[in-house]
CSV table of C-alpha atoms in Angstrom, one decimal:
chain,number,residue,atom,x,y,z
A,117,MET,CA,63.3,23.2,105.4
A,118,ASP,CA,63.9,26.2,107.7
A,119,TRP,CA,67.2,24.7,108.8
A,120,ILE,CA,68.3,24.2,105.1
A,121,SER,CA,67.3,27.8,104.3
A,122,SER,CA,69.3,29.2,107.2
A,123,GLU,CA,72.3,27.1,106.2
A,124,THR,CA,72.1,28.4,102.6
A,125,SER,CA,71.7,32.0,103.7
A,126,LEU,CA,74.7,31.7,106.0
A,127,SER,CA,76.8,30.1,103.3
A,128,THR,CA,75.9,32.9,100.9
A,129,ARG,CA,76.9,35.6,103.4
A,130,ASP,CA,80.2,33.8,104.1
A,131,GLY,CA,80.8,33.5,100.4
A,132,VAL,CA,80.2,37.3,99.9
A,133,SER,CA,82.5,38.2,102.8
A,134,SER,CA,85.2,35.9,101.4
A,135,GLN,CA,84.9,37.5,98.0
A,136,ILE,CA,85.2,41.0,99.5
A,137,GLY,CA,88.1,40.0,101.6
A,138,LEU,CA,89.9,38.4,98.6
A,139,LEU,CA,89.2,41.5,96.5
A,140,TRP,CA,90.6,43.7,99.3
A,141,GLN,CA,93.8,41.7,99.5
A,142,GLN,CA,94.3,41.7,95.7
A,143,VAL,CA,93.8,45.5,95.5
A,144,ARG,CA,95.7,46.5,98.6
A,145,ALA,CA,99.1,45.1,97.8
A,146,PRO,CA,99.6,46.2,94.2
A,147,LEU,CA,97.6,49.4,94.3
A,148,LEU,CA,96.7,50.9,97.6
A,149,VAL,CA,100.0,50.3,99.5
A,150,PRO,CA,102.2,52.0,96.8
A,151,PHE,CA,99.7,54.8,96.4
A,152,LEU,CA,99.4,55.5,100.1
A,153,ARG,CA,103.2,55.4,100.5
A,154,ILE,CA,103.5,58.1,97.8
A,155,MET,CA,100.8,60.2,99.5
A,156,VAL,CA,102.6,59.9,102.8
A,157,VAL,CA,105.9,61.1,101.3
A,158,LEU,CA,104.1,64.1,99.5
A,159,CYS,CA,102.3,65.0,102.7
A,160,LEU,CA,105.6,64.8,104.8
A,161,VAL,CA,107.3,67.1,102.2
A,162,MET,CA,104.4,69.6,102.4
A,163,SER,CA,104.5,69.4,106.2
A,164,LEU,CA,108.2,70.3,106.2
A,165,MET,CA,107.5,73.2,103.9
A,166,LEU,CA,104.8,74.5,106.2
A,167,PHE,CA,107.0,73.9,109.3
A,168,LEU,CA,110.0,75.9,107.9
A,169,GLU,CA,107.7,78.7,106.8
A,170,ARG,CA,106.1,78.9,110.3
A,171,VAL,CA,109.5,78.9,111.9
A,172,TYR,CA,110.7,81.6,109.6
A,173,MET,CA,107.6,83.8,110.4
A,174,GLY,CA,108.1,83.2,114.1
A,175,ILE,CA,111.7,84.4,113.9
A,176,VAL,CA,110.6,87.5,111.9
A,177,ILE,CA,107.8,88.4,114.4
A,178,ALA,CA,110.2,87.9,117.4
A,179,PHE,CA,112.8,90.1,115.6
A,180,ILE,CA,110.2,92.8,115.1
A,181,LYS,CA,109.0,92.7,118.7
A,182,VAL,CA,112.4,92.6,120.2
A,183,LEU,CA,113.6,95.6,118.1
A,184,ARG,CA,110.2,97.3,118.4
A,185,ARG,CA,110.2,98.1,114.7
A,186,LYS,CA,107.5,100.5,113.7
A,187,PRO,CA,106.4,101.7,110.2
A,188,GLU,CA,107.4,105.3,111.3
A,189,LYS,CA,111.0,104.2,111.7
A,190,LYS,CA,111.2,102.8,108.1
A,191,TYR,CA,108.9,105.2,106.3
A,192,LYS,CA,108.6,109.0,106.7
A,193,TRP,CA,105.5,110.1,108.5
A,194,GLU,CA,104.3,113.5,109.6
A,195,PRO,CA,100.8,114.9,109.7
A,196,VAL,CA,99.5,116.9,106.7
A,197,LYS,CA,100.0,120.5,107.7
A,198,ASP,CA,97.6,123.4,107.3
A,199,ASP,CA,98.7,126.1,105.0
A,200,LEU,CA,97.3,129.6,105.3
A,201,GLU,CA,97.9,130.4,101.6
A,202,LEU,CA,96.7,127.1,100.1
A,203,ALA,CA,93.9,126.7,102.7
A,204,ASN,CA,92.4,123.1,102.3
A,205,TYR,CA,94.3,122.6,99.1
A,206,SER,CA,97.3,121.5,101.2
A,207,TYR,CA,95.3,118.3,101.7
A,208,PRO,CA,95.2,115.8,98.8
A,209,MET,CA,91.9,114.9,97.3
A,210,VAL,CA,90.7,111.6,98.6
A,211,LEU,CA,88.1,109.3,97.0
A,212,VAL,CA,86.4,106.9,99.5
A,213,GLN,CA,84.7,103.8,97.8
A,214,ILE,CA,82.2,101.6,99.5
A,215,PRO,CA,81.0,98.6,97.4
A,216,MET,CA,77.7,97.2,98.5
A,217,TYR,CA,75.4,94.3,97.7
A,218,ASN,CA,72.1,94.0,99.5
A,219,GLU,CA,73.6,95.3,102.8
A,220,ARG,CA,70.3,95.9,104.6
A,221,GLU,CA,71.7,95.7,108.1
A,222,VAL,CA,75.0,97.6,107.8
A,223,TYR,CA,74.7,100.2,105.0
A,224,GLN,CA,73.9,103.0,107.5
A,225,LEU,CA,76.9,102.1,109.7
A,226,SER,CA,79.4,102.0,106.8
A,227,ILE,CA,78.1,105.1,105.1
A,228,GLY,CA,77.9,107.0,108.4
A,229,ALA,CA,81.5,106.0,109.3
A,230,ALA,CA,82.8,107.1,105.9
A,231,CYS,CA,81.0,110.4,106.1
A,232,ASN,CA,82.4,111.1,109.6
A,233,LEU,CA,86.0,110.8,108.5
A,234,SER,CA,88.1,113.8,109.6
A,235,TRP,CA,89.2,115.4,106.4
A,236,PRO,CA,88.4,118.8,104.8
A,237,ALA,CA,84.9,118.5,103.4
A,238,ASP,CA,85.9,119.9,100.0
A,239,ARG,CA,88.9,117.5,99.7
A,240,ILE,CA,87.0,114.2,100.2
A,241,LEU,CA,84.5,112.4,98.0
A,242,ILE,CA,82.4,109.5,99.2
A,243,GLN,CA,81.3,107.0,96.4
A,244,VAL,CA,78.7,104.4,97.3
A,245,LEU,CA,78.8,101.6,94.6
A,246,ASP,CA,75.6,99.8,95.0
A,247,ASP,CA,75.1,96.4,93.2
A,248,SER,CA,72.0,95.5,95.2
A,249,THR,CA,69.4,93.4,93.5
A,250,ASP,CA,66.7,94.1,96.1
A,251,PRO,CA,64.8,97.4,95.0
A,252,THR,CA,63.8,98.1,98.6
A,253,ILE,CA,67.4,98.0,99.8
A,254,LYS,CA,68.6,100.1,96.8
A,255,ALA,CA,66.0,102.7,97.7
A,256,MET,CA,67.1,102.8,101.4
A,257,VAL,CA,70.8,103.1,100.5
A,258,GLU,CA,70.1,105.9,98.0
A,259,GLN,CA,68.0,107.7,100.6
A,260,GLU,CA,70.8,107.4,103.1
A,261,CYS,CA,73.2,109.0,100.6
A,262,ARG,CA,70.7,111.9,100.0
A,263,ARG,CA,70.4,112.4,103.7
A,264,TRP,CA,74.2,112.8,104.1
A,265,ALA,CA,74.4,115.0,100.9
A,266,GLY,CA,71.8,117.2,102.6
A,267,LYS,CA,74.3,117.7,105.4
A,268,GLY,CA,76.9,119.0,103.0
A,269,VAL,CA,78.8,115.8,102.5
A,270,ASN,CA,80.2,115.3,99.0
A,271,ILE,CA,78.7,111.8,98.4
A,272,LYS,CA,77.8,110.0,95.1
A,273,TYR,CA,75.4,107.1,94.8
A,274,GLU,CA,76.3,104.9,91.8
A,275,ILE,CA,74.6,101.8,90.4
A,276,ARG,CA,75.2,99.7,87.2
A,277,ASP,CA,73.0,97.3,85.2
A,278,ASN,CA,75.1,94.2,85.8
A,279,ARG,CA,77.4,92.6,88.4
A,280,LYS,CA,80.3,91.8,86.1
A,281,GLY,CA,83.4,91.3,88.1
A,282,TYR,CA,81.4,91.5,91.3
A,283,LYS,CA,83.1,93.8,93.9
A,284,ALA,CA,86.2,94.3,91.8
A,285,GLY,CA,84.0,95.2,88.8
A,286,ALA,CA,82.1,97.7,90.8
A,287,LEU,CA,85.3,99.4,92.0
A,288,LYS,CA,86.6,99.5,88.5
A,289,GLU,CA,83.4,100.9,87.1
A,290,GLY,CA,83.4,103.6,89.9
A,291,MET,CA,86.8,104.8,88.7
A,292,LYS,CA,85.5,105.5,85.2
A,293,HIS,CA,83.5,108.6,86.3
A,294,ASN,CA,84.9,112.0,85.3
A,295,TYR,CA,84.7,113.5,88.7
A,296,VAL,CA,87.1,110.8,90.0
A,297,LYS,CA,90.0,112.2,87.9
A,298,MET,CA,90.5,115.1,90.4
A,299,CYS,CA,91.3,112.6,93.3
A,300,ASP,CA,94.8,111.8,94.4
A,301,TYR,CA,94.2,108.8,96.6
A,302,VAL,CA,91.5,106.1,97.0
A,303,ALA,CA,90.4,104.6,100.3
A,304,ILE,CA,88.3,101.4,100.0
A,305,PHE,CA,86.0,100.0,102.8
A,306,ASP,CA,83.8,96.9,102.6
A,307,ALA,CA,80.3,97.4,103.7
A,308,ASP,CA,81.0,95.7,107.1
A,309,PHE,CA,83.9,98.0,108.0
A,310,GLN,CA,83.6,101.1,110.0
A,311,PRO,CA,86.8,103.2,110.1
A,312,ASP,CA,87.6,105.5,113.0
A,313,SER,CA,87.2,109.2,112.2
A,314,ASP,CA,91.0,109.7,112.1
A,315,PHE,CA,91.7,106.9,109.6
A,316,LEU,CA,92.7,109.2,106.7
A,317,MET,CA,94.8,111.5,109.0
A,318,ARG,CA,96.9,108.6,110.1
A,319,THR,CA,97.3,106.7,106.8
A,320,ILE,CA,97.4,109.3,104.0
A,321,PRO,CA,100.8,110.8,105.3
A,322,PHE,CA,102.5,107.4,104.5
A,323,LEU,CA,101.5,107.8,100.9
A,324,VAL,CA,102.2,111.6,100.7
A,325,HIS,CA,105.7,111.4,102.1
A,326,ASN,CA,106.7,108.0,100.6
A,327,PRO,CA,106.2,107.9,96.8
A,328,GLU,CA,107.5,104.3,96.6
A,329,VAL,CA,104.6,103.2,98.9
A,330,GLY,CA,101.6,102.2,96.8
A,331,LEU,CA,99.3,100.8,99.4
A,332,VAL,CA,98.5,101.3,103.1
A,333,GLN,CA,96.3,98.6,104.7
A,334,ALA,CA,94.9,98.9,108.2
A,335,ARG,CA,94.5,96.0,110.7
A,336,TRP,CA,91.1,94.5,111.5
A,337,LYS,CA,89.5,94.6,114.9
A,338,PHE,CA,86.5,92.3,115.3
A,339,GLY,CA,83.1,92.8,116.8
A,340,ILE,CA,80.3,90.3,117.1
A,341,CYS,CA,77.1,89.8,119.0
A,342,LEU,CA,76.1,86.2,119.9
A,343,PRO,CA,72.6,85.2,120.8
A,344,PHE,CA,71.4,83.4,123.9
A,345,ASN,CA,71.0,80.0,122.0
A,346,THR,CA,74.6,79.9,120.6
A,347,PRO,CA,75.8,76.2,120.4
A,348,PRO,CA,78.6,75.5,122.8
A,349,LEU,CA,81.2,74.7,120.1
A,350,THR,CA,80.5,78.1,118.5
A,351,LEU,CA,81.2,79.8,121.8
A,352,VAL,CA,84.6,78.1,122.1
A,353,VAL,CA,85.6,78.8,118.5
A,354,THR,CA,84.5,82.4,118.7
A,355,LYS,CA,86.2,83.0,122.0
A,356,TYR,CA,89.4,81.7,120.6
A,357,VAL,CA,89.1,84.0,117.5
A,358,ILE,CA,88.3,87.0,119.6
A,359,GLN,CA,91.2,86.4,122.0
A,360,LYS,CA,93.5,85.8,119.1
A,361,GLY,CA,92.3,89.1,117.7
A,362,VAL,CA,93.0,90.8,121.1
A,363,GLN,CA,96.6,89.4,121.1
A,364,ILE,CA,97.1,90.5,117.5
A,365,GLU,CA,95.7,94.0,118.3
A,366,LYS,CA,98.1,94.3,121.3
A,367,TYR,CA,101.0,93.4,119.0
A,368,ILE,CA,99.8,95.9,116.3
A,369,ASN,CA,99.6,98.6,118.9
A,370,GLU,CA,103.4,98.3,119.1
A,371,THR,CA,103.9,98.6,115.4
A,372,SER,CA,100.9,100.4,113.8
A,373,SER,CA,97.9,101.5,115.8
A,374,VAL,CA,95.6,102.0,112.8
A,375,ARG,CA,92.7,99.6,113.1
A,376,VAL,CA,89.4,99.3,111.4
A,377,LYS,CA,86.4,97.7,113.0
A,378,ASN,CA,85.0,94.7,111.1
A,379,GLU,CA,82.2,92.1,111.7
A,380,LEU,CA,82.9,88.4,112.1
A,381,PRO,CA,80.5,86.0,110.2
A,382,SER,CA,77.6,85.3,112.5
A,383,THR,CA,76.5,82.0,111.0
A,384,PHE,CA,78.4,78.8,109.9
A,385,LYS,CA,77.0,79.1,106.4
A,386,ALA,CA,78.3,82.7,106.1
A,387,TYR,CA,81.7,81.6,107.5
A,388,ARG,CA,81.9,78.7,105.0
A,389,TYR,CA,81.2,81.0,102.1
A,390,GLN,CA,83.8,83.5,103.4
A,391,GLN,CA,86.4,80.8,103.7
A,392,HIS,CA,85.7,79.5,100.2
A,393,ARG,CA,86.4,82.9,98.8
A,394,TRP,CA,89.5,83.4,100.9
A,395,SER,CA,90.9,80.0,99.7
A,396,CYS,CA,89.7,79.9,96.1
A,397,GLY,CA,90.7,83.5,95.4
A,398,PRO,CA,94.4,83.3,96.3
A,399,ALA,CA,94.8,79.9,94.6
A,400,ASN,CA,93.2,81.3,91.4
A,401,LEU,CA,95.4,84.4,91.7
A,402,PHE,CA,98.5,82.3,92.0
A,403,ARG,CA,97.5,80.4,88.8
A,404,LYS,CA,97.1,83.7,86.9
A,405,MET,CA,99.8,85.9,88.3
A,406,ALA,CA,102.8,83.6,89.3
A,407,VAL,CA,104.4,83.8,85.9
A,408,GLU,CA,103.8,87.5,85.6
A,409,ILE,CA,105.3,88.2,89.1
A,410,ALA,CA,108.3,86.0,88.3
A,411,ALA,CA,108.9,88.0,85.0
A,412,ASN,CA,108.5,91.4,86.5
A,413,LYS,CA,111.8,93.3,86.4
A,414,LYS,CA,110.8,95.9,88.9
A,415,VAL,CA,110.5,93.4,91.8
A,416,SER,CA,113.6,92.0,93.5
A,417,LEU,CA,114.4,88.3,93.5
A,418,TRP,CA,113.9,88.1,97.2
A,419,LYS,CA,110.4,89.7,97.0
A,420,LYS,CA,109.4,87.4,94.1
A,421,CYS,CA,110.5,84.3,96.1
A,422,TYR,CA,108.6,85.5,99.2
A,423,LEU,CA,105.4,86.3,97.3
A,424,ILE,CA,105.3,83.3,95.0
A,425,TYR,CA,106.6,80.6,97.4
A,426,SER,CA,106.0,81.7,100.9
A,427,PHE,CA,102.8,83.8,100.7
A,428,PHE,CA,100.9,82.1,97.9
A,429,PHE,CA,102.2,78.6,97.5
A,430,VAL,CA,102.9,77.6,101.2
A,431,ARG,CA,100.4,79.6,103.1
A,432,LYS,CA,97.5,79.7,100.7
A,433,ILE,CA,97.8,76.3,99.0
A,434,VAL,CA,100.0,73.9,100.8
A,435,ALA,CA,98.7,74.8,104.3
A,436,HIS,CA,95.1,74.0,103.3
A,437,ILE,CA,95.9,70.8,101.4
A,438,VAL,CA,98.2,69.2,103.9
A,439,THR,CA,95.8,69.9,106.8
A,440,PHE,CA,93.0,68.0,105.3
A,441,ILE,CA,94.6,65.4,103.1
A,442,PHE,CA,97.3,64.4,105.6
A,443,TYR,CA,95.5,64.5,108.9
A,444,CYS,CA,91.9,63.7,107.8
A,445,VAL,CA,92.5,61.2,104.9
A,446,VAL,CA,96.0,59.8,104.7
A,447,MET,CA,96.9,59.2,108.4
A,448,PRO,CA,93.5,57.5,109.1
A,449,ALA,CA,94.0,55.3,106.0
A,450,THR,CA,97.4,54.0,107.5
A,451,VAL,CA,95.3,52.5,110.2
A,452,LEU,CA,93.5,50.3,107.7
A,453,ILE,CA,96.8,49.6,105.8
A,454,PRO,CA,99.4,48.9,108.5
A,455,GLU,CA,102.1,48.2,105.8
A,456,VAL,CA,102.3,52.0,105.4
A,457,GLN,CA,103.4,53.9,108.5
A,458,VAL,CA,103.9,57.6,109.2
A,459,PRO,CA,107.1,58.4,111.1
A,460,ILE,CA,106.5,59.9,114.5
A,461,TRP,CA,108.2,63.2,113.6
A,462,GLY,CA,105.7,63.7,110.8
A,463,ALA,CA,102.7,62.5,112.8
A,464,VAL,CA,103.4,64.2,116.1
A,465,TYR,CA,106.5,66.4,116.3
A,466,ILE,CA,106.0,68.6,113.3
A,467,PRO,CA,102.2,69.3,113.7
A,468,SER,CA,102.7,69.9,117.5
A,469,THR,CA,105.5,72.4,116.8
A,470,ILE,CA,103.4,74.2,114.1
A,471,THR,CA,100.5,74.3,116.5
A,472,LEU,CA,102.6,75.8,119.3
A,473,LEU,CA,104.1,78.4,116.9
A,474,ASN,CA,100.6,79.4,116.0
A,475,ALA,CA,99.6,79.6,119.7
A,476,VAL,CA,102.5,81.7,120.8
A,477,GLY,CA,100.7,84.9,120.2
A,478,THR,CA,97.5,83.8,122.1
A,479,PRO,CA,98.7,82.4,125.5
A,480,ARG,CA,95.4,83.2,127.1
A,481,SER,CA,93.6,80.8,124.7
A,482,LEU,CA,95.8,77.8,125.2
A,483,HIS,CA,93.0,76.0,127.0
A,484,LEU,CA,91.0,76.2,123.8
A,485,LEU,CA,93.7,75.0,121.6
A,486,VAL,CA,92.4,71.4,121.1
A,487,PHE,CA,89.0,72.7,120.1
A,488,TRP,CA,90.5,75.1,117.7
A,489,ILE,CA,92.7,72.4,116.0
A,490,LEU,CA,89.6,70.2,115.6
A,491,PHE,CA,87.6,73.1,114.1
A,492,GLU,CA,90.4,74.1,111.8
A,493,ASN,CA,90.7,70.5,110.5
A,494,VAL,CA,86.9,70.6,109.8
A,495,MET,CA,87.2,73.9,107.9
A,496,SER,CA,90.3,72.5,105.9
A,497,LEU,CA,87.8,70.3,104.1
A,498,HIS,CA,86.2,73.4,102.5
A,499,ARG,CA,89.4,75.2,102.1
A,500,THR,CA,91.1,72.3,100.3
A,501,ARG,CA,88.1,72.0,98.0
A,502,ALA,CA,88.1,75.7,97.3
A,503,THR,CA,91.9,75.7,96.7
A,504,PHE,CA,91.6,73.0,94.0
A,505,ILE,CA,88.7,74.9,92.4
A,506,GLY,CA,90.8,78.0,92.2
A,507,LEU,CA,93.9,76.2,90.9
A,508,PHE,CA,92.1,74.4,88.1
A,509,GLU,CA,89.4,77.1,87.5
A,510,VAL,CA,86.4,74.7,87.7
A,511,GLY,CA,83.1,74.8,89.4
A,512,ARG,CA,82.5,77.8,91.7
A,513,VAL,CA,85.8,79.6,90.8
A,514,ASN,CA,84.0,82.8,89.7
A,515,GLU,CA,81.2,82.6,92.3
A,516,TRP,CA,81.1,85.5,94.7
A,517,VAL,CA,78.6,84.9,97.6
A,518,VAL,CA,78.6,87.9,99.8
A,519,THR,CA,79.0,87.2,103.5
A,520,GLU,CA,75.8,88.1,105.3
A,521,LYS,CA,76.2,91.1,107.6
A,522,LEU,CA,74.0,91.6,110.6
A,523,GLY,CA,75.4,94.8,112.2
A,524,ASP,CA,73.4,95.6,115.3
A,525,ALA,CA,70.4,93.8,114.0
A,526,LEU,CA,71.2,90.5,115.7
A,527,LYS,CA,70.7,92.1,119.1
A,528,THR,CA,67.1,93.0,118.0
A,529,LYS,CA,66.4,89.7,116.3
A,530,MET,CA,67.6,87.6,119.3
A,531,SER,CA,65.8,89.7,121.9
A,532,SER,CA,62.7,87.5,121.9
A,533,LYS,CA,63.5,84.3,123.7
A,534,ALA,CA,62.6,80.9,122.1
A,535,SER,CA,61.6,77.8,123.9
A,536,LYS,CA,64.1,75.1,124.7
A,537,LYS,CA,62.5,72.7,122.3
A,538,ASP,CA,62.4,75.2,119.5
A,539,ARG,CA,66.0,76.3,120.2
A,540,PHE,CA,67.5,73.0,119.1
A,541,ARG,CA,65.1,71.9,116.3
A,542,ILE,CA,67.3,70.6,113.5
A,543,GLY,CA,64.6,70.8,110.7
A,544,GLU,CA,64.4,74.6,110.5
A,545,ARG,CA,67.4,75.8,112.2
A,546,TYR,CA,70.2,73.5,111.2
A,547,LYS,CA,71.0,72.1,107.8
A,548,LEU,CA,72.7,68.8,107.3
A,549,HIS,CA,76.1,69.0,105.7
A,550,PHE,CA,76.7,65.6,104.1
A,551,MET,CA,80.4,66.1,103.3
A,552,GLU,CA,81.2,66.7,106.9
A,553,ILE,CA,79.0,63.7,107.9
A,554,PHE,CA,80.7,61.4,105.4
A,555,VAL,CA,84.2,62.4,106.6
A,556,GLY,CA,83.1,62.0,110.2
A,557,LEU,CA,81.9,58.4,109.4
A,558,TYR,CA,85.2,57.6,107.8
A,559,LEU,CA,87.2,58.9,110.7
A,560,LEU,CA,84.9,57.1,113.2
A,561,PHE,CA,85.4,53.8,111.3
A,562,CYS,CA,89.2,54.3,111.2
A,563,GLY,CA,89.2,55.1,114.9
A,564,TRP,CA,87.1,52.0,115.7
A,565,TYR,CA,89.4,49.8,113.6
A,566,ASP,CA,92.5,51.2,115.3
A,567,TYR,CA,91.0,50.7,118.7
A,568,SER,CA,90.0,47.1,117.9
A,569,PHE,CA,92.9,45.8,115.7
A,570,GLY,CA,95.5,48.5,115.2
A,571,LYS,CA,98.7,49.4,117.0
A,572,ASN,CA,99.0,53.1,116.0
A,573,ARG,CA,96.9,54.5,118.9
A,574,PHE,CA,95.5,57.1,116.6
A,575,TYR,CA,92.0,56.3,117.8
A,576,ILE,CA,91.8,59.0,120.4
A,577,TYR,CA,92.5,61.7,117.8
A,578,LEU,CA,90.3,60.0,115.3
A,579,PHE,CA,87.3,59.8,117.6
A,580,LEU,CA,87.7,63.4,118.7
A,581,GLN,CA,88.1,64.6,115.1
A,582,SER,CA,85.1,62.6,113.9
A,583,MET,CA,82.9,64.2,116.6
A,584,ALA,CA,84.0,67.6,115.4
A,585,PHE,CA,83.0,66.7,111.8
A,586,PHE,CA,79.7,65.4,113.1
A,587,ALA,CA,79.1,68.7,115.1
A,588,ALA,CA,79.5,70.6,111.8
A,589,GLY,CA,77.6,68.1,109.7
A,590,PHE,CA,74.6,68.1,112.0
A,591,GLY,CA,74.6,71.9,112.4
A,592,TYR,CA,75.9,72.4,115.9
A,593,ILE,CA,78.3,75.1,114.8
A,594,GLY,CA,77.0,78.6,114.1
A,595,VAL,CA,73.9,80.4,115.2
A,596,PHE,CA,70.4,80.5,114.0
A,597,VAL,CA,69.3,84.0,112.9
A,598,PRO,CA,65.5,84.5,112.8
A,599,ASN,CA,64.1,86.0,109.6
A,600,SER,CA,61.9,88.4,111.5
């Protein structure tokens, strides 16, 4: 009887396997193969668009560096001069806006930096726009404003009864106050930015002497504190970002030396939320403003093409979509469906060239390039999702999750050492991210299939990329920040 039962069970399993195999063959030829071929063509077209845009930007940057082009050569710049008759009235009135939302760790730094700006005291107005929902934090921010007001600083503390429009709504509401009407220019700093004291002295002249200039934006310089228990992959990624920032900073020193200190996200969760905003926002703005930009008669055709096609469409939409869809979905799928192949120029030459063009400005970080590529592909999952949300205005399109700022508090929080066992405990410190785990399993399966049966030799890349997705999925990217 046992023998008969085993034979029946084996026969049933063989029957199920045969049915699955037959179904796969029936679906693959008429449906999957044509669909995958279409996807390969679309991805190759997007890759070419991205490739040409990166080549163009590389030429522009090389042109600027060779000719040493500086803003002062194109725009008139000279310091605002003192006038004995006009006294401080020779300086324009400047409004400094600081939007805040529960910024417990950085409110003192940002308010202090704004209040220490070098500008005549009677020609500057600091406006703190506090949308905090925590009463304790609101009280601390208000008290800080009163402290600076006691020192003679012209500072206003403003709140509202809703968060409509989030940060943009707070800035718009701040402009409705009567005292703002006397101001000539507006300087805006996020709560995690601390401008140098000479920021206004170096930027306002561009606006004063060039009426056609409507905006002056300073470059970022990054600062971050990492704790003793930082995961290794986080150290690699952060080191690459910091070194990239140093190279950018060196280049900016040759063109415009105005920089403002900013804080990098200290946790993977904060970084994911930040990247969601930075991907969803431009895509949604493209949806809403592309037609209006194209119809604007005051903007030249060249500038319209650059803004709509190059800046928005290629950099903010195509770049995210092709990175994830092509390299993490379509190319691995061709391993399972060998009837569809990706030409070597699309699979190797173009992405390698794009990567090298991106790495030109960071030669000291070339040894980290592979890790950076793997990490960027992981993040492309969230960027692609956010891009589609912005384009189609669904889901979290209007969600504004503020990036958590830590300021100098991380040094204090991490000063007490944790045990080695506690340091890597997943339950409390690391949250499982199932989207990354699912993609990691898919890539791992494709890599195994290619290694066992395929001829593409993609398995080396697929195995490495799956490990990167698993590292993110199981929480080994980012740092744990204690609550107390």
